Short mmCIF file of C-alpha atoms in Angstrom, two decimals:
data_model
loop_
_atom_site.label_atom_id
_atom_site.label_comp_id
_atom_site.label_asym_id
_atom_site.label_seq_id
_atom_site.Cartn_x
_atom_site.Cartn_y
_atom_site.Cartn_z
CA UNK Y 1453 23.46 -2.70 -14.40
CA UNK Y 1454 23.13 -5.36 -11.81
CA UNK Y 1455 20.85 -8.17 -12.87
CA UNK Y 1456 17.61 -9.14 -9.93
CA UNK Y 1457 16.52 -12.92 -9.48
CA UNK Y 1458 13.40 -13.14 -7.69
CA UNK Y 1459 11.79 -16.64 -6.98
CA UNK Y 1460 9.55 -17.82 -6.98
CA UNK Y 1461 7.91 -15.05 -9.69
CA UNK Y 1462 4.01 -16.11 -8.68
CA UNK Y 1463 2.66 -17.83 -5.75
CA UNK Y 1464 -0.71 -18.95 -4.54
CA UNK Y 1465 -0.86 -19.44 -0.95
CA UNK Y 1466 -3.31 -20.53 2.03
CA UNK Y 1467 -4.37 -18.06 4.94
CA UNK Y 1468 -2.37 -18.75 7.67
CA UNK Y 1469 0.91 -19.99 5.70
CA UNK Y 1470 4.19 -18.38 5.05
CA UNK Y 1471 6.24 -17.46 2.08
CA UNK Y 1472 10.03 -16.84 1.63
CA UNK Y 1473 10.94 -14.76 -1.55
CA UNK Y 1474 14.63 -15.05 -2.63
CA UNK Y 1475 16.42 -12.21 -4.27
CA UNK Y 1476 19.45 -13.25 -5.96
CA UNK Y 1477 22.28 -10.28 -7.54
CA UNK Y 1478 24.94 -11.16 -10.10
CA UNK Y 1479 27.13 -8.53 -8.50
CA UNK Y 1480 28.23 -7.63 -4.88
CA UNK Y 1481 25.68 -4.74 -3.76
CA UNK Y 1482 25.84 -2.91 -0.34
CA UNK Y 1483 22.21 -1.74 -0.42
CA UNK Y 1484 19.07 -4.07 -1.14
CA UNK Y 1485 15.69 -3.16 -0.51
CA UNK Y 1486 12.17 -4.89 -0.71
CA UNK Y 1487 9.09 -3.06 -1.60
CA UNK Y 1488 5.24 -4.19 -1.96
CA UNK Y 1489 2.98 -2.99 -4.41
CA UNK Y 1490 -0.64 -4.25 -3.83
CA UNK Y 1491 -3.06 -4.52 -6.48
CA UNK Y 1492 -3.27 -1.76 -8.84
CA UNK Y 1493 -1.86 0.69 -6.15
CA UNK Y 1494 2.46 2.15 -5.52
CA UNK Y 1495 4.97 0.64 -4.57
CA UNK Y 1496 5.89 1.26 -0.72
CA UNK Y 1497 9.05 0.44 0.82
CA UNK Y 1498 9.20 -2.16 3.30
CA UNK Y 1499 12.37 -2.28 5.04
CA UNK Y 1500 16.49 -2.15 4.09
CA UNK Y 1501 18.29 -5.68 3.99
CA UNK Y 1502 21.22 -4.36 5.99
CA UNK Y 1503 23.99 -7.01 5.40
CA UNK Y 1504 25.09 -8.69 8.63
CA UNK Y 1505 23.04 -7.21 10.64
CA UNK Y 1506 18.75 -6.96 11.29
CA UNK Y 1507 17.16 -4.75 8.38
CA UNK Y 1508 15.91 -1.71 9.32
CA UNK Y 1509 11.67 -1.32 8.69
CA UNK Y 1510 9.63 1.13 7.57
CA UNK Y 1511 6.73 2.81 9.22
CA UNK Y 1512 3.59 0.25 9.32
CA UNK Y 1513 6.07 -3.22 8.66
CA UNK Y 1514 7.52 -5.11 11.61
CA UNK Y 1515 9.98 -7.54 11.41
CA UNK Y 1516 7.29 -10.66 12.71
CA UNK Y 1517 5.28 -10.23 9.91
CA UNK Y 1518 8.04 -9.81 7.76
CA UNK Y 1519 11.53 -11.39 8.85
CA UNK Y 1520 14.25 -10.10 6.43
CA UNK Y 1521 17.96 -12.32 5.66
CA UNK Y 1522 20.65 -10.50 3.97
CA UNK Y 1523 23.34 -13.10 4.73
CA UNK Y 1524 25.86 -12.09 2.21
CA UNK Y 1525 26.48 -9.14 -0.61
CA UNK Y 1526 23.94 -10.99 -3.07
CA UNK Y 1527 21.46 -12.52 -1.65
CA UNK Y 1528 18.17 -11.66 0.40
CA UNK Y 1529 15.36 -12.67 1.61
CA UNK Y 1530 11.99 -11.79 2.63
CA UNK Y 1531 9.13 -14.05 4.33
CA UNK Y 1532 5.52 -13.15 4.67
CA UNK Y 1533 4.41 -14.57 7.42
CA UNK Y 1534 0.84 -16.19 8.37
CA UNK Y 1535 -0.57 -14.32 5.40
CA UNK Y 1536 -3.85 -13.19 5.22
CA UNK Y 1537 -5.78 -12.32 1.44
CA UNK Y 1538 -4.77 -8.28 2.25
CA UNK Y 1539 -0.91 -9.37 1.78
CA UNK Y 1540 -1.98 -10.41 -1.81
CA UNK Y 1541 0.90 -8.34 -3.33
CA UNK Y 1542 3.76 -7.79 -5.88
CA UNK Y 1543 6.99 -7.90 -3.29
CA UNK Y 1544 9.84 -6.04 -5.19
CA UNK Y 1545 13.23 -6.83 -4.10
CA UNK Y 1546 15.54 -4.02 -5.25
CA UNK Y 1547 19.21 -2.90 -5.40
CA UNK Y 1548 21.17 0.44 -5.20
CA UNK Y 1549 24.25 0.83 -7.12
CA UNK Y 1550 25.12 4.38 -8.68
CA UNK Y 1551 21.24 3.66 -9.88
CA UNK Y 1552 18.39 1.56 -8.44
CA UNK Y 1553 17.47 -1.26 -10.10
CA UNK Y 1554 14.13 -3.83 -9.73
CA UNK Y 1555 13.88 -7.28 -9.76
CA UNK Y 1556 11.01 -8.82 -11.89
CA UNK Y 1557 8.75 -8.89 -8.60
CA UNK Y 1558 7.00 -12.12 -6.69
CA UNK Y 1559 3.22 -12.28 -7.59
CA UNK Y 1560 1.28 -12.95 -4.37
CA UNK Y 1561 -2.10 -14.45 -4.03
CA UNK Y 1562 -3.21 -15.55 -0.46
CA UNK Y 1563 -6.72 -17.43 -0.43
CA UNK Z 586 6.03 15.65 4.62
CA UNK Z 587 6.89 12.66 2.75
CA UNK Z 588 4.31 11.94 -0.10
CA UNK Z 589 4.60 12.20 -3.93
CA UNK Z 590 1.59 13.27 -6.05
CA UNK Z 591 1.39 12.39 -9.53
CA UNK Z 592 -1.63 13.27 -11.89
CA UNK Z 593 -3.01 12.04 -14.27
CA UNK Z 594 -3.82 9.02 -13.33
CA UNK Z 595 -4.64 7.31 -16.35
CA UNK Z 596 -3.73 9.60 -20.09
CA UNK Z 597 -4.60 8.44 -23.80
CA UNK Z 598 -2.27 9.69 -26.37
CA UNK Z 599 -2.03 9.22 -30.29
CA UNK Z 600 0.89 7.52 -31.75
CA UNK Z 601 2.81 10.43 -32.28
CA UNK Z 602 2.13 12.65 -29.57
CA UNK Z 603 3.22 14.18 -26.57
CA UNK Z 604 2.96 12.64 -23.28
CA UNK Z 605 2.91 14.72 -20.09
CA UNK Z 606 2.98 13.01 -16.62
CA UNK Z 607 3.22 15.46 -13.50
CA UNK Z 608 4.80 15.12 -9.64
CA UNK Z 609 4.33 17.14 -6.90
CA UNK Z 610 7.07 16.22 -4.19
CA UNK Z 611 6.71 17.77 -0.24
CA UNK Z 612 9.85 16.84 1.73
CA UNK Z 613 12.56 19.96 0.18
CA UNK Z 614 15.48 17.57 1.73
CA UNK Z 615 14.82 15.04 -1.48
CA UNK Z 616 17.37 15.60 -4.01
CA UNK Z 617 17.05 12.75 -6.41
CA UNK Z 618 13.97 12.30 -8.49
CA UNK Z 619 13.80 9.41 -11.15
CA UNK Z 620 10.57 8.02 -13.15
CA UNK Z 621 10.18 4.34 -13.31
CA UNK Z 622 7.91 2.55 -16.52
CA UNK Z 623 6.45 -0.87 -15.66
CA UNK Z 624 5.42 -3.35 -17.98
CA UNK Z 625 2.51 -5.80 -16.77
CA UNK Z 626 4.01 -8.39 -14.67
CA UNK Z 627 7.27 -6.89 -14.42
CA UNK Z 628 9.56 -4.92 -12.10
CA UNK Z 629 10.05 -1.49 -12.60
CA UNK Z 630 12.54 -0.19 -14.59
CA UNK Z 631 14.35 2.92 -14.67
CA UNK Z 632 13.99 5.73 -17.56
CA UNK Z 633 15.45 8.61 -16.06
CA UNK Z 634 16.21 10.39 -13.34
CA UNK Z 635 17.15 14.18 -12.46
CA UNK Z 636 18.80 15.73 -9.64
CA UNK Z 637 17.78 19.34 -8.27
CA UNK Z 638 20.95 21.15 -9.67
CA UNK Z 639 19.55 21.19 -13.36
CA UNK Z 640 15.83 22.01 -14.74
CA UNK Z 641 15.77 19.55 -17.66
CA UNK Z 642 17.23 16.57 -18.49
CA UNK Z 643 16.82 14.78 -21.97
CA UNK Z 644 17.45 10.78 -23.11
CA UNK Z 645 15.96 10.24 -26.18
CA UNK Z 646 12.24 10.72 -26.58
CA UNK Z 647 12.25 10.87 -22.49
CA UNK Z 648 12.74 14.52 -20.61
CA UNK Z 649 12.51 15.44 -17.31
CA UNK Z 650 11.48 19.13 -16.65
CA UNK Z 651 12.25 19.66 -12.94
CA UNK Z 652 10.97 22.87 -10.94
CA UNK Z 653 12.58 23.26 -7.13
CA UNK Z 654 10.81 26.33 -6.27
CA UNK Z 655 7.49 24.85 -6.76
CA UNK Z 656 8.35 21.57 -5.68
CA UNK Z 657 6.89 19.74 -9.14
CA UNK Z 658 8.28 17.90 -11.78
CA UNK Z 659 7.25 16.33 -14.94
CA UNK Z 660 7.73 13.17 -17.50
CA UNK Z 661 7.85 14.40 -21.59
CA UNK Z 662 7.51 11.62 -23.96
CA UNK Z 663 7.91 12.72 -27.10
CA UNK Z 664 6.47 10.84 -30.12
CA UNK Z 665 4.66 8.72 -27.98
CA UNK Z 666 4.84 4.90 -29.21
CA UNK Z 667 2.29 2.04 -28.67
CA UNK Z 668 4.91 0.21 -27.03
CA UNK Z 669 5.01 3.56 -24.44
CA UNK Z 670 1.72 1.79 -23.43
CA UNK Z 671 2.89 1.10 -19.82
CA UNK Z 672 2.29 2.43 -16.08
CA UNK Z 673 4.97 5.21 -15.20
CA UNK Z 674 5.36 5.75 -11.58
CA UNK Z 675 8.08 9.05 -10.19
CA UNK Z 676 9.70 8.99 -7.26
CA UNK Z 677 11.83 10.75 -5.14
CA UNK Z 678 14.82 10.06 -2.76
CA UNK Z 679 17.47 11.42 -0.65
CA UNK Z 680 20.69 10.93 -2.95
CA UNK Z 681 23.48 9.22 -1.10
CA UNK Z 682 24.02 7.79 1.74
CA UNK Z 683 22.25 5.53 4.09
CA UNK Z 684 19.08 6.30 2.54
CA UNK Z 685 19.35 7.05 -1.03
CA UNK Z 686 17.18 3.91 -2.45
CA UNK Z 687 14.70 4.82 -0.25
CA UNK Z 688 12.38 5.69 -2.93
CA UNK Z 689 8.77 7.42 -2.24
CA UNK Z 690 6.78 6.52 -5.04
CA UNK Z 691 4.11 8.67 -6.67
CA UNK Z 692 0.36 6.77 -7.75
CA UNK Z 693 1.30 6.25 -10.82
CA UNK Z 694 0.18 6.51 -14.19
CA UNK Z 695 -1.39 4.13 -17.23
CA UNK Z 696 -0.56 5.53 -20.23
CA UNK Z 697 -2.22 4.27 -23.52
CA UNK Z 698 -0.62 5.23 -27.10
CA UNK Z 699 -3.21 4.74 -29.66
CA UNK Z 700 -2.23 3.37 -32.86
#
């Protein structure tokens, strides 16, 4: 199974700031994802790295809040932008091979 | 149309027992259906998954008992360890193509296995 780097793994932030995650795969994969799960809730998809090209979002995420990079077939990334304390989150990168696989998650605390 | 109900929400077990986690899935189009255990601090990982063209599927102390005519499915962990002590989460996709990964989680579940 593919092996997930996320950095950084826990991050305490100011309002108004912004936070790249990186998502790093030791294999090429066509299909990376990101997810958020807040505090004690689900995880809920937030939009498909598309390689190449702009990812695609889901319902409730736009790409201002939450610009997406998939410049190659390993690597993402994911920025939450001028963060408020309700994007306090776990942000999940994941991968799809003949399974789906998670990374170990980014730990998100806006003050 | 889209949403994934899991119950219960929190279960207590004895070392030794049986745990029993249920899903309740809407959209009939899903065809892929895998449960996820997470570990405190940690990214979900896969335990198993089942697709709609079989009604049980067994890995170890792990089954999956999967119902298409009511739309439900359900986690079995047999001789239930401490180190099951975990939050289990299903899910449910559309299996291949452009939007198999797309997972729709359920609430998910603690369990805790009592020594």
């Amino acid at each position: 199974s593919a092996v997930i780097s996320q950095k950084p793994s826990r991050d305490i932030c100011q309002r108004g700031t912004s936070l790249t995650i990186q998502c790093q795969v030791d294999s090429q994969v066509t299909m990376m994802f990101w997810y958020r799960q807040q505090p004690g809730q689900s995880l809920t998809l937030i939009a498909t790295a598309n390689q190449g090209s702009e990812a695609t979002y889901e319902s409730g995420f736009v790409i201002d809040k939450f610009p997406i990079s998939r410049p190659n077939l390993t690597f993402s990334t994911l920025t939450v932008s001028n963060m408020s304390p309700e994007d306090s989150s776990i942000y999940l990168c994941s991968v799809r091979e003949e399974k789906l696989f998670f990374g170990s998650g980014t730990q998100l605390s806006v003050l | 149309q889209q949403q994934v109900k899991q119950s219960p929400q929190s279960l207590i077990v004895q070392k030794g027992g049986i745990s029993i986690i249920n899903c309740a899935y809407e959209n009939t189009a899903f065809d892929y259906f895998p449960w996820y255990q997470q570990f405190p601090g940690k990214g979900p990982a896969l335990l198993i998954a089942i697709r709609p063209d079989v009604s049980e599927k067994k890995e170890g102390r792990f089954t999956i008992s999967f119902n298409k005519s009511a739309k439900q499915f359900s986690l079995h962990i047999m001789d239930s360890q401490p180190g099951d002590s975990a939050t289990y989460f299903c899910a449910a996709s559309y299996y291949g193509g452009t939007s198999y990964g797309k997972l729709t989680f359920g609430q998910g579940t603690i369990l805790t296995v009592h020594p």
